[in-house]
Amino acid sequence: MKAIRSRADLAINGAPPAFAEPVHVGRPNIGNREVFLRHVDRILDNERLTNNGPMVQEFERRIAQHLSVKHCVAMCNGTIALEIAIRALGLEGEVIVPSWTFVATAHALYWQGITPVFADIDPVTHNLDPDAVRRMVTPRTTGIIGVHLWGRAAQVDELQAIADEHGLKLMFDAAHAFGSTYRDQSIGRFGQCEVFSFHATKAFNTMEGGAVTTDNDELAETMRLMRNFGFKGYDNVIHPGTNGKMIEVCAAMGLANLDGFDDIVAINRRNHAAYKQALAGILGIRLLDYDSTERNSYHYVVIEVDKTFPVSRDAIVAALHAENILARKYFWPGCHKMKPYRDLFPHAELMLPVTDKIAERVIVLPSGLQMPNEVPLMIHGVIRALCPGAKS
Ligand code: T4K
């Protein structure tokens, strides 16, 4: 380990990279292979591959039970799940969202002719700042989409109060929040509905997949129709719809992974603790911590590089990439600076000072089942070698 701690021979200076194979953020967690393959055998034997088959029904039942919510409507991915939820709630005009999120949150609105209006975030939690949300409400606003970024719950009660005050619909993008809680209750039943992504890169994955969860019977029924072209039985279309169905193999992956989810969280927690220990001594590098009174999958290991730190965030990312540690700048530069939204709101940054500041500071580091144990110390070594004078 000593060689790692004093990694002065950085790959950016011509030395070989620390890892022969790339170490990714988002390497899939793959649970019990035998269980998954047994499920796949059953699917092939049944010759039922999609269209609300038994595996999807079992998956929905298990997820709803796991999250203590009445309905889980499984979908082909999180983005389509967002689009269907937005449409089922009847959102239109303007909807307030954070810019500091994966672009799918904004796209799911804009794709349907709704204007995403970006509100600023809290500098500590990276989640929507309720005061900023209040400032963005106009007569055209119909809803708010809170995002539980990094699996940390948004300020649910405060956002609900704003929604109630202005007669707005509230839903959540819970793509990062499978296994998280808010005030000790599972994320999944707040607002009118919550939307999960089960993409390969998520803590819990179905390869591709997503779901909307809700306690509202009517809303769940509408979304079930919408995800299957509006069919109510053979030859009977009673609602406009699309194809948002989850396929059986994806549900099989979900069932196999659900059994092992607690083990994944335990490994993520161990990885997070190792990062905390490795990076603790470097002044100007802050590891985002999770609230110990709530549950979280600890899937995202997020650091912030302070403006006063002697080397830039981008220089650190470049040095890590040279070592084959493919750290990410999620969600730089913020949706408001991506072309479609920059064209829409050329001066959005005036309302988003915290988003802009955070976007220049964040690095997301590898975690998950596949992460080699040496990675946290190696990262410590790379930062130290880049910047030997950094204060402890
Ligand atoms: N809302 C939020 C807040 C979200 O974060 C997301 C998705 C959504 C909504 C939409 O949900 P989905 O429609 O995706 O279900 C990735 C994911 O594609 C995306 O699902 C995710 N958020 C986002 C945060 O990250 P990219 O473009 O960064 O992925 P990519 O292809 O660069 O993958 C990351 C790394 O993971 C790769 O470098 C290699 C590794 N990887 C990836 C895949 C897919 C693997 O090793 N194996 C794999 O199969 O967007």
Tab-separated table of C-alpha atoms and ligand atoms in Angstrom:
chain	number	residue	atom	x	y	z
A	1	MET	CA	0.000	0.000	0.000
A	2	LYS	CA	2.933	2.370	0.598
A	3	ALA	CA	3.623	2.569	-3.152
A	4	ILE	CA	0.018	3.623	-3.704
A	5	ARG	CA	0.063	6.298	-1.004
A	6	SER	CA	3.002	8.074	-2.599
A	7	ARG	CA	2.036	7.696	-6.222
A	8	ALA	CA	4.360	10.390	-7.551
A	9	ASP	CA	4.800	8.398	-10.790
A	10	LEU	CA	1.454	9.470	-12.237
A	11	ALA	CA	0.272	8.008	-15.514
A	12	ILE	CA	-0.192	11.571	-16.809
A	13	ASN	CA	3.611	11.795	-16.500
A	14	GLY	CA	4.113	8.680	-18.640
A	15	ALA	CA	4.037	5.922	-15.986
A	16	PRO	CA	1.740	2.930	-16.673
A	17	PRO	CA	-1.796	3.357	-15.344
A	18	ALA	CA	-2.522	2.040	-11.868
A	19	PHE	CA	-5.249	-0.284	-13.199
A	20	ALA	CA	-4.857	-2.368	-16.357
A	21	GLU	CA	-8.658	-2.467	-16.848
A	22	PRO	CA	-10.880	0.623	-16.520
A	23	VAL	CA	-12.574	1.059	-13.144
A	24	HIS	CA	-15.993	2.531	-13.948
A	25	VAL	CA	-18.634	4.490	-12.124
A	26	GLY	CA	-21.782	2.499	-12.894
A	27	ARG	CA	-20.411	-1.014	-13.331
A	28	PRO	CA	-23.562	-3.160	-12.949
A	29	ASN	CA	-24.252	-5.031	-9.726
A	30	ILE	CA	-25.099	-8.555	-10.839
A	31	GLY	CA	-26.799	-10.687	-8.206
A	32	ASN	CA	-27.257	-14.446	-8.069
A	33	ARG	CA	-26.567	-15.732	-11.583
A	34	GLU	CA	-28.126	-19.175	-11.012
A	35	VAL	CA	-31.384	-17.660	-9.745
A	36	PHE	CA	-31.491	-15.317	-12.749
A	37	LEU	CA	-30.809	-18.130	-15.217
A	38	ARG	CA	-33.475	-20.305	-13.586
A	39	HIS	CA	-35.975	-17.462	-14.074
A	40	VAL	CA	-34.895	-17.128	-17.712
A	41	ASP	CA	-35.452	-20.869	-18.233
A	42	ARG	CA	-38.970	-20.462	-16.875
A	43	ILE	CA	-39.606	-17.564	-19.253
A	44	LEU	CA	-38.424	-19.599	-22.228
A	45	ASP	CA	-40.463	-22.615	-21.119
A	46	ASN	CA	-43.581	-20.446	-20.702
A	47	GLU	CA	-43.012	-18.730	-24.014
A	48	ARG	CA	-44.286	-15.568	-22.380
A	49	LEU	CA	-41.660	-12.942	-23.121
A	50	THR	CA	-43.474	-9.662	-22.505
A	51	ASN	CA	-46.895	-7.938	-22.164
A	52	ASN	CA	-47.471	-8.105	-18.423
A	53	GLY	CA	-46.292	-11.689	-18.006
A	54	PRO	CA	-46.008	-13.560	-14.689
A	55	MET	CA	-42.440	-12.413	-14.019
A	56	VAL	CA	-43.391	-8.718	-14.300
A	57	GLN	CA	-46.424	-9.264	-12.090
A	58	GLU	CA	-44.292	-10.988	-9.457
A	59	PHE	CA	-41.693	-8.201	-9.740
A	60	GLU	CA	-44.317	-5.494	-9.230
A	61	ARG	CA	-45.746	-7.306	-6.217
A	62	ARG	CA	-42.307	-7.718	-4.620
A	63	ILE	CA	-41.262	-4.097	-5.264
A	64	ALA	CA	-44.528	-2.700	-3.885
A	65	GLN	CA	-44.074	-4.859	-0.780
A	66	HIS	CA	-40.422	-3.851	-0.414
A	67	LEU	CA	-41.323	-0.141	-0.583
A	68	SER	CA	-44.555	-0.444	1.434
A	69	VAL	CA	-46.542	1.194	-1.349
A	70	LYS	CA	-49.847	0.093	-2.851
A	71	HIS	CA	-48.909	0.059	-6.548
A	72	CYS	CA	-45.745	-0.516	-8.540
A	73	VAL	CA	-46.219	-0.039	-12.294
A	74	ALA	CA	-43.128	-1.475	-13.985
A	75	MET	CA	-41.859	0.191	-17.152
A	76	CYS	CA	-39.192	-0.333	-19.805
A	77	ASN	CA	-36.948	2.416	-18.372
A	78	GLY	CA	-36.974	5.368	-15.979
A	79	THR	CA	-37.341	8.011	-18.697
A	80	ILE	CA	-40.515	6.492	-20.164
A	81	ALA	CA	-41.770	6.019	-16.596
A	82	LEU	CA	-41.240	9.765	-15.992
A	83	GLU	CA	-43.003	10.641	-19.251
A	84	ILE	CA	-45.981	8.438	-18.463
A	85	ALA	CA	-46.278	9.732	-14.887
A	86	ILE	CA	-46.101	13.349	-16.111
A	87	ARG	CA	-48.835	12.675	-18.687
A	88	ALA	CA	-51.010	10.695	-16.282
A	89	LEU	CA	-50.895	13.594	-13.817
A	90	GLY	CA	-51.962	15.981	-16.575
A	91	LEU	CA	-48.958	18.298	-16.191
A	92	GLU	CA	-48.692	21.052	-18.784
A	93	GLY	CA	-47.361	24.604	-19.194
A	94	GLU	CA	-44.411	24.938	-16.794
A	95	VAL	CA	-43.077	22.430	-14.298
A	96	ILE	CA	-40.376	23.277	-11.760
A	97	VAL	CA	-37.378	20.919	-11.634
A	98	PRO	CA	-33.768	21.137	-10.545
A	99	SER	CA	-31.176	21.706	-13.249
A	100	TRP	CA	-28.770	19.652	-11.143
A	101	THR	CA	-30.010	16.216	-12.211
A	102	PHE	CA	-29.580	13.758	-15.071
A	103	VAL	CA	-30.946	15.373	-18.230
A	104	ALA	CA	-33.775	12.802	-18.473
A	105	THR	CA	-35.705	14.681	-15.750
A	106	ALA	CA	-35.886	17.794	-17.960
A	107	HIS	CA	-36.221	15.868	-21.237
A	108	ALA	CA	-39.257	13.929	-19.976
A	109	LEU	CA	-41.083	17.269	-19.740
A	110	TYR	CA	-39.721	19.028	-22.797
A	111	TRP	CA	-40.314	15.951	-24.990
A	112	GLN	CA	-44.018	16.411	-24.214
A	113	GLY	CA	-44.163	20.157	-24.917
A	114	ILE	CA	-43.880	21.173	-21.251
A	115	THR	CA	-41.337	23.809	-20.200
A	116	PRO	CA	-38.942	22.661	-17.478
A	117	VAL	CA	-38.316	25.663	-15.243
A	118	PHE	CA	-35.085	25.213	-13.319
A	119	ALA	CA	-34.882	26.073	-9.626
A	120	ASP	CA	-31.693	26.258	-7.605
A	121	ILE	CA	-30.488	23.691	-5.076
A	122	ASP	CA	-29.274	23.531	-1.512
A	123	PRO	CA	-25.443	23.625	-1.422
A	124	VAL	CA	-25.188	20.867	1.189
A	125	THR	CA	-27.760	18.304	0.023
A	126	HIS	CA	-27.683	19.129	-3.746
A	127	ASN	CA	-31.494	18.827	-3.690
A	128	LEU	CA	-34.098	21.474	-4.620
A	129	ASP	CA	-34.084	24.506	-2.346
A	130	PRO	CA	-37.765	25.125	-1.433
A	131	ASP	CA	-37.231	28.918	-1.310
A	132	ALA	CA	-35.845	28.801	-4.847
A	133	VAL	CA	-38.847	26.718	-5.943
A	134	ARG	CA	-41.219	29.353	-4.527
A	135	ARG	CA	-39.452	32.037	-6.559
A	136	MET	CA	-40.066	30.144	-9.817
A	137	VAL	CA	-43.845	29.647	-9.454
A	138	THR	CA	-45.837	31.518	-12.137
A	139	PRO	CA	-49.478	31.380	-13.275
A	140	ARG	CA	-48.375	28.776	-15.878
A	141	THR	CA	-46.872	26.398	-13.311
A	142	THR	CA	-48.754	23.106	-12.964
A	143	GLY	CA	-46.316	20.950	-11.036
A	144	ILE	CA	-43.036	20.306	-9.269
A	145	ILE	CA	-40.737	17.347	-9.825
A	146	GLY	CA	-38.397	16.905	-6.870
A	147	VAL	CA	-35.350	14.699	-7.409
A	148	HIS	CA	-33.914	12.609	-4.557
A	149	LEU	CA	-30.387	13.175	-5.824
A	150	TRP	CA	-27.721	10.675	-4.772
A	151	GLY	CA	-30.573	8.836	-3.015
A	152	ARG	CA	-30.870	11.601	-0.421
A	153	ALA	CA	-34.512	12.503	0.065
A	154	ALA	CA	-35.638	15.872	-1.265
A	155	GLN	CA	-37.346	18.191	1.247
A	156	VAL	CA	-40.627	16.365	0.767
A	157	ASP	CA	-42.759	18.212	3.334
A	158	GLU	CA	-41.617	21.673	2.278
A	159	LEU	CA	-42.237	20.884	-1.415
A	160	GLN	CA	-45.652	19.422	-0.585
A	161	ALA	CA	-46.531	22.621	1.305
A	162	ILE	CA	-45.628	24.750	-1.753
A	163	ALA	CA	-47.629	22.431	-4.025
A	164	ASP	CA	-50.659	22.633	-1.714
A	165	GLU	CA	-50.412	26.392	-1.418
A	166	HIS	CA	-50.393	26.923	-5.204
A	167	GLY	CA	-52.605	24.004	-6.262
A	168	LEU	CA	-49.720	22.197	-7.997
A	169	LYS	CA	-49.083	18.487	-8.553
A	170	LEU	CA	-45.956	17.103	-6.879
A	171	MET	CA	-44.075	14.030	-8.047
A	172	PHE	CA	-40.564	12.758	-7.469
A	173	ASP	CA	-37.779	11.479	-9.660
A	174	ALA	CA	-36.528	8.715	-7.364
A	175	ALA	CA	-34.119	7.256	-9.945
A	176	HIS	CA	-31.310	7.249	-7.347
A	177	ALA	CA	-33.400	6.440	-4.317
A	178	PHE	CA	-34.266	2.759	-4.339
A	179	GLY	CA	-33.696	1.660	-0.752
A	180	SER	CA	-33.713	5.206	0.656
A	181	THR	CA	-36.000	6.613	3.333
A	182	TYR	CA	-37.477	9.979	4.255
A	183	ARG	CA	-38.335	10.317	7.956
A	184	ASP	CA	-37.954	6.572	8.266
A	185	GLN	CA	-40.474	5.746	5.514
A	186	SER	CA	-39.378	4.194	2.239
A	187	ILE	CA	-39.121	6.535	-0.723
A	188	GLY	CA	-41.859	5.416	-3.111
A	189	ARG	CA	-45.062	6.830	-1.677
A	190	PHE	CA	-44.442	10.569	-1.496
A	191	GLY	CA	-46.115	13.214	-3.653
A	192	GLN	CA	-48.665	11.940	-6.167
A	193	CYS	CA	-46.171	9.339	-7.370
A	194	GLU	CA	-42.472	8.503	-7.485
A	195	VAL	CA	-40.420	7.294	-10.433
A	196	PHE	CA	-37.551	4.820	-10.199
A	197	SER	CA	-34.872	3.887	-12.706
A	198	PHE	CA	-33.560	0.337	-12.668
A	199	HIS	CA	-30.917	1.009	-15.319
A	200	ALA	CA	-27.810	-1.201	-15.372
A	201	THR	CA	-25.796	1.539	-13.666
A	202	LYS	CA	-28.122	1.843	-10.661
A	203	ALA	CA	-27.617	0.214	-7.244
A	204	PHE	CA	-30.542	-2.058	-8.021
A	205	ASN	CA	-30.939	-2.899	-11.705
A	206	THR	CA	-33.148	-4.800	-14.133
A	207	MET	CA	-30.649	-4.190	-16.991
A	208	GLU	CA	-33.016	-1.534	-18.415
A	209	GLY	CA	-36.145	-0.729	-16.478
A	210	GLY	CA	-38.077	1.622	-14.299
A	211	ALA	CA	-41.300	1.931	-12.358
A	212	VAL	CA	-43.811	4.390	-11.024
A	213	THR	CA	-45.026	3.776	-7.488
A	214	THR	CA	-48.094	5.318	-5.915
A	215	ASP	CA	-50.849	4.753	-3.356
A	216	ASN	CA	-53.383	6.262	-5.788
A	217	ASP	CA	-55.527	3.494	-7.385
A	218	GLU	CA	-56.871	5.627	-10.221
A	219	LEU	CA	-53.449	6.992	-11.165
A	220	ALA	CA	-51.953	3.491	-11.168
A	221	GLU	CA	-54.765	2.214	-13.399
A	222	THR	CA	-54.259	5.102	-15.866
A	223	MET	CA	-50.515	4.425	-16.060
A	224	ARG	CA	-51.107	0.698	-16.623
A	225	LEU	CA	-53.309	1.593	-19.589
A	226	MET	CA	-50.843	4.171	-20.898
A	227	ARG	CA	-47.874	1.804	-20.857
A	228	ASN	CA	-49.783	-0.710	-23.026
A	229	PHE	CA	-51.258	1.444	-25.820
A	230	GLY	CA	-54.398	2.073	-23.744
A	231	PHE	CA	-55.613	-1.540	-24.097
A	232	LYS	CA	-58.215	-2.783	-21.638
A	233	GLY	CA	-58.446	-6.412	-22.745
A	234	TYR	CA	-58.321	-7.690	-26.329
A	235	ASP	CA	-59.260	-5.245	-29.079
A	236	ASN	CA	-60.481	-2.626	-26.608
A	237	VAL	CA	-58.491	0.623	-26.533
A	238	ILE	CA	-59.907	3.049	-23.968
A	239	HIS	CA	-57.021	5.468	-23.508
A	240	PRO	CA	-54.203	7.043	-25.544
A	241	GLY	CA	-51.014	5.164	-24.830
A	242	THR	CA	-47.529	4.133	-25.774
A	243	ASN	CA	-45.287	1.106	-25.340
A	244	GLY	CA	-43.718	1.441	-21.900
A	245	LYS	CA	-43.789	-2.218	-20.870
A	246	MET	CA	-41.058	-3.982	-18.949
A	247	ILE	CA	-40.072	-7.307	-20.542
A	248	GLU	CA	-39.953	-10.602	-18.647
A	249	VAL	CA	-36.153	-10.990	-18.735
A	250	CYS	CA	-35.728	-7.576	-17.108
A	251	ALA	CA	-38.186	-8.524	-14.361
A	252	ALA	CA	-36.227	-11.769	-13.866
A	253	MET	CA	-33.026	-9.783	-13.378
A	254	GLY	CA	-34.864	-7.563	-10.895
A	255	LEU	CA	-36.143	-10.520	-8.882
A	256	ALA	CA	-32.661	-12.056	-8.729
A	257	ASN	CA	-31.089	-8.735	-7.744
A	258	LEU	CA	-33.724	-7.894	-5.147
A	259	ASP	CA	-32.711	-10.948	-3.111
A	260	GLY	CA	-29.138	-9.638	-2.963
A	261	PHE	CA	-29.907	-5.942	-2.485
A	262	ASP	CA	-28.970	-5.814	1.214
A	263	ASP	CA	-25.555	-7.318	0.384
A	264	ILE	CA	-24.993	-4.632	-2.266
A	265	VAL	CA	-25.833	-1.886	0.229
A	266	ALA	CA	-23.426	-3.437	2.769
A	267	ILE	CA	-20.608	-3.413	0.203
A	268	ASN	CA	-21.425	0.158	-0.833
A	269	ARG	CA	-21.322	1.240	2.810
A	270	ARG	CA	-17.945	-0.437	3.214
A	271	ASN	CA	-16.660	1.309	0.062
A	272	HIS	CA	-17.996	4.655	1.274
A	273	ALA	CA	-16.314	4.225	4.659
A	274	ALA	CA	-13.017	3.353	2.935
A	275	TYR	CA	-13.246	6.546	0.850
A	276	LYS	CA	-14.070	8.551	3.959
A	277	GLN	CA	-10.987	7.246	5.696
A	278	ALA	CA	-8.708	7.626	2.667
A	279	LEU	CA	-9.756	11.200	1.849
A	280	ALA	CA	-10.286	12.510	5.368
A	281	GLY	CA	-6.878	14.122	5.638
A	282	ILE	CA	-7.064	16.287	2.521
A	283	LEU	CA	-8.286	19.793	3.264
A	284	GLY	CA	-10.443	21.104	0.407
A	285	ILE	CA	-11.816	17.702	-0.630
A	286	ARG	CA	-15.251	17.056	0.886
A	287	LEU	CA	-16.895	13.651	0.697
A	288	LEU	CA	-20.694	13.945	0.727
A	289	ASP	CA	-21.958	12.015	3.704
A	290	TYR	CA	-25.306	10.342	4.150
A	291	ASP	CA	-27.675	10.999	7.028
A	292	SER	CA	-27.099	8.141	9.468
A	293	THR	CA	-30.715	8.346	10.673
A	294	GLU	CA	-32.047	7.490	7.195
A	295	ARG	CA	-31.467	4.546	4.866
A	296	ASN	CA	-29.530	5.020	1.625
A	297	SER	CA	-27.951	2.589	-0.833
A	298	TYR	CA	-24.623	4.486	-0.577
A	299	HIS	CA	-24.359	3.872	-4.315
A	300	TYR	CA	-23.022	7.318	-5.163
A	301	VAL	CA	-19.643	8.352	-3.809
A	302	VAL	CA	-19.552	12.090	-4.424
A	303	ILE	CA	-16.711	14.454	-3.616
A	304	GLU	CA	-16.544	18.220	-3.909
A	305	VAL	CA	-13.275	19.942	-4.735
A	306	ASP	CA	-13.169	23.307	-2.989
A	307	LYS	CA	-12.439	26.389	-5.092
A	308	THR	CA	-9.420	27.131	-2.909
A	309	PHE	CA	-7.925	23.671	-3.526
A	310	PRO	CA	-4.577	24.049	-5.354
A	311	VAL	CA	-5.591	21.888	-8.372
A	312	SER	CA	-8.830	22.060	-10.300
A	313	ARG	CA	-11.575	19.446	-10.338
A	314	ASP	CA	-10.898	18.857	-14.039
A	315	ALA	CA	-7.182	18.262	-13.409
A	316	ILE	CA	-8.054	15.656	-10.777
A	317	VAL	CA	-10.501	13.926	-13.139
A	318	ALA	CA	-7.872	13.903	-15.914
A	319	ALA	CA	-5.266	12.376	-13.568
A	320	LEU	CA	-7.748	9.705	-12.407
A	321	HIS	CA	-8.670	8.837	-15.997
A	322	ALA	CA	-4.995	8.471	-16.838
A	323	GLU	CA	-4.844	5.862	-14.056
A	324	ASN	CA	-7.862	4.113	-15.623
A	325	ILE	CA	-10.151	5.280	-12.808
A	326	LEU	CA	-13.039	6.643	-14.880
A	327	ALA	CA	-14.485	9.123	-12.376
A	328	ARG	CA	-17.421	11.198	-13.670
A	329	LYS	CA	-18.505	14.836	-13.414
A	330	TYR	CA	-22.208	13.963	-13.006
A	331	PHE	CA	-24.256	16.136	-13.692
A	332	TRP	CA	-21.983	18.788	-15.143
A	333	PRO	CA	-22.673	21.322	-16.603
A	334	GLY	CA	-26.295	21.222	-15.342
A	335	CYS	CA	-29.305	20.848	-17.648
A	336	HIS	CA	-29.614	24.631	-18.076
A	337	LYS	CA	-26.275	24.698	-19.879
A	338	MET	CA	-27.122	21.848	-22.272
A	339	LYS	CA	-28.061	23.066	-25.733
A	340	PRO	CA	-31.835	22.563	-25.771
A	341	TYR	CA	-32.262	24.349	-22.449
A	342	ARG	CA	-29.541	26.956	-23.000
A	343	ASP	CA	-31.448	27.960	-26.143
A	344	LEU	CA	-34.659	28.137	-24.110
A	345	PHE	CA	-33.224	30.075	-21.147
A	346	PRO	CA	-29.958	31.809	-22.187
A	347	HIS	CA	-29.677	33.588	-18.809
A	348	ALA	CA	-30.827	30.753	-16.525
A	349	GLU	CA	-27.585	30.891	-14.551
A	350	LEU	CA	-28.716	34.165	-12.963
A	351	MET	CA	-31.220	32.118	-10.952
A	352	LEU	CA	-28.895	29.135	-10.413
A	353	PRO	CA	-25.751	30.307	-8.596
A	354	VAL	CA	-25.532	27.250	-6.341
A	355	THR	CA	-26.079	24.828	-9.237
A	356	ASP	CA	-23.276	26.532	-11.178
A	357	LYS	CA	-20.925	26.382	-8.192
A	358	ILE	CA	-21.614	22.709	-7.476
A	359	ALA	CA	-21.326	21.785	-11.181
A	360	GLU	CA	-17.713	22.991	-11.156
A	361	ARG	CA	-16.789	21.038	-8.026
A	362	VAL	CA	-18.305	17.571	-8.132
A	363	ILE	CA	-16.606	14.276	-8.925
A	364	VAL	CA	-18.442	10.940	-8.684
A	365	LEU	CA	-16.154	8.035	-7.818
A	366	PRO	CA	-16.486	4.296	-8.550
A	367	SER	CA	-18.292	2.034	-6.094
A	368	GLY	CA	-20.395	-1.148	-6.190
A	369	LEU	CA	-19.676	-4.877	-6.105
A	370	GLN	CA	-16.981	-4.766	-8.788
A	371	MET	CA	-14.817	-1.977	-7.317
A	372	PRO	CA	-11.285	-3.137	-6.495
A	373	ASN	CA	-10.530	-2.552	-2.803
A	374	GLU	CA	-7.411	-0.474	-3.535
A	375	VAL	CA	-9.329	2.278	-5.378
A	376	PRO	CA	-9.921	4.709	-2.445
A	377	LEU	CA	-6.259	4.681	-1.398
A	378	MET	CA	-5.149	4.960	-4.997
A	379	ILE	CA	-7.331	8.053	-5.432
A	380	HIS	CA	-5.865	9.499	-2.259
A	381	GLY	CA	-2.408	8.850	-3.711
A	382	VAL	CA	-3.232	10.490	-7.041
A	383	ILE	CA	-4.607	13.652	-5.410
A	384	ARG	CA	-1.643	13.863	-3.032
A	385	ALA	CA	0.841	13.364	-5.868
A	386	LEU	CA	-0.856	16.061	-7.964
A	387	CYS	CA	-0.788	18.402	-5.089
A	388	PRO	CA	1.826	17.473	-2.470
A	389	GLY	CA	1.335	20.762	-0.620
A	390	ALA	CA	-2.385	20.218	0.025
A	391	LYS	CA	-3.106	20.888	3.686
A	392	SER	CA	-4.260	18.101	5.959
B	1	T4K	N1	-33.488	10.546	-13.527
B	1	T4K	C1	-32.273	10.482	-12.990
B	1	T4K	C2	-31.960	11.346	-11.810
B	1	T4K	C3	-31.303	9.608	-13.510
B	1	T4K	O1	-30.062	9.551	-12.962
B	1	T4K	C4	-31.643	8.802	-14.618
B	1	T4K	C5	-30.669	7.906	-15.198
B	1	T4K	C6	-32.948	8.888	-15.149
B	1	T4K	C7	-33.848	9.785	-14.570
B	1	T4K	C8	-33.399	8.091	-16.333
B	1	T4K	O2	-33.503	6.699	-16.060
B	1	T4K	P1	-33.262	5.632	-17.289
B	1	T4K	O3	-34.153	6.026	-18.406
B	1	T4K	O4	-31.800	5.663	-17.653
B	1	T4K	O5	-33.684	4.331	-16.650
B	1	T4K	C9	-26.093	6.728	-17.083
B	1	T4K	C10	-27.353	5.940	-17.283
B	1	T4K	O6	-27.588	5.616	-18.648
B	1	T4K	C11	-28.559	6.576	-16.723
B	1	T4K	O7	-29.508	5.536	-16.501
B	1	T4K	C12	-28.298	7.251	-15.391
B	1	T4K	N2	-29.432	7.999	-14.894
B	1	T4K	C13	-27.114	8.173	-15.495
B	1	T4K	C14	-26.788	8.805	-14.183
B	1	T4K	O8	-25.994	7.436	-15.908
B	1	T4K	P2	-24.340	7.577	-18.817
B	1	T4K	O9	-24.496	8.118	-20.196
B	1	T4K	O10	-23.442	8.271	-17.895
B	1	T4K	O11	-24.012	6.012	-18.881
B	1	T4K	P3	-22.746	5.280	-19.452
B	1	T4K	O12	-23.175	4.488	-20.626
B	1	T4K	O13	-21.617	6.235	-19.611
B	1	T4K	O14	-22.438	4.245	-18.293
B	1	T4K	C15	-21.665	4.605	-17.168
B	1	T4K	C16	-20.548	3.597	-16.993
B	1	T4K	O15	-21.083	2.388	-16.510
B	1	T4K	C17	-19.823	3.267	-18.276
B	1	T4K	O16	-18.679	4.041	-18.348
B	1	T4K	C18	-19.496	1.782	-18.157
B	1	T4K	C19	-20.401	1.267	-17.078
B	1	T4K	N3	-21.387	0.333	-17.613
B	1	T4K	C20	-22.542	0.824	-18.144
B	1	T4K	C21	-23.477	-0.055	-18.653
B	1	T4K	C22	-24.745	0.475	-19.238
B	1	T4K	C23	-21.114	-1.015	-17.583
B	1	T4K	O17	-20.040	-1.437	-17.119
B	1	T4K	N4	-22.041	-1.883	-18.069
B	1	T4K	C24	-23.224	-1.467	-18.604
B	1	T4K	O18	-24.057	-2.300	-19.030
B	1	T4K	O19	-25.806	7.542	-18.203
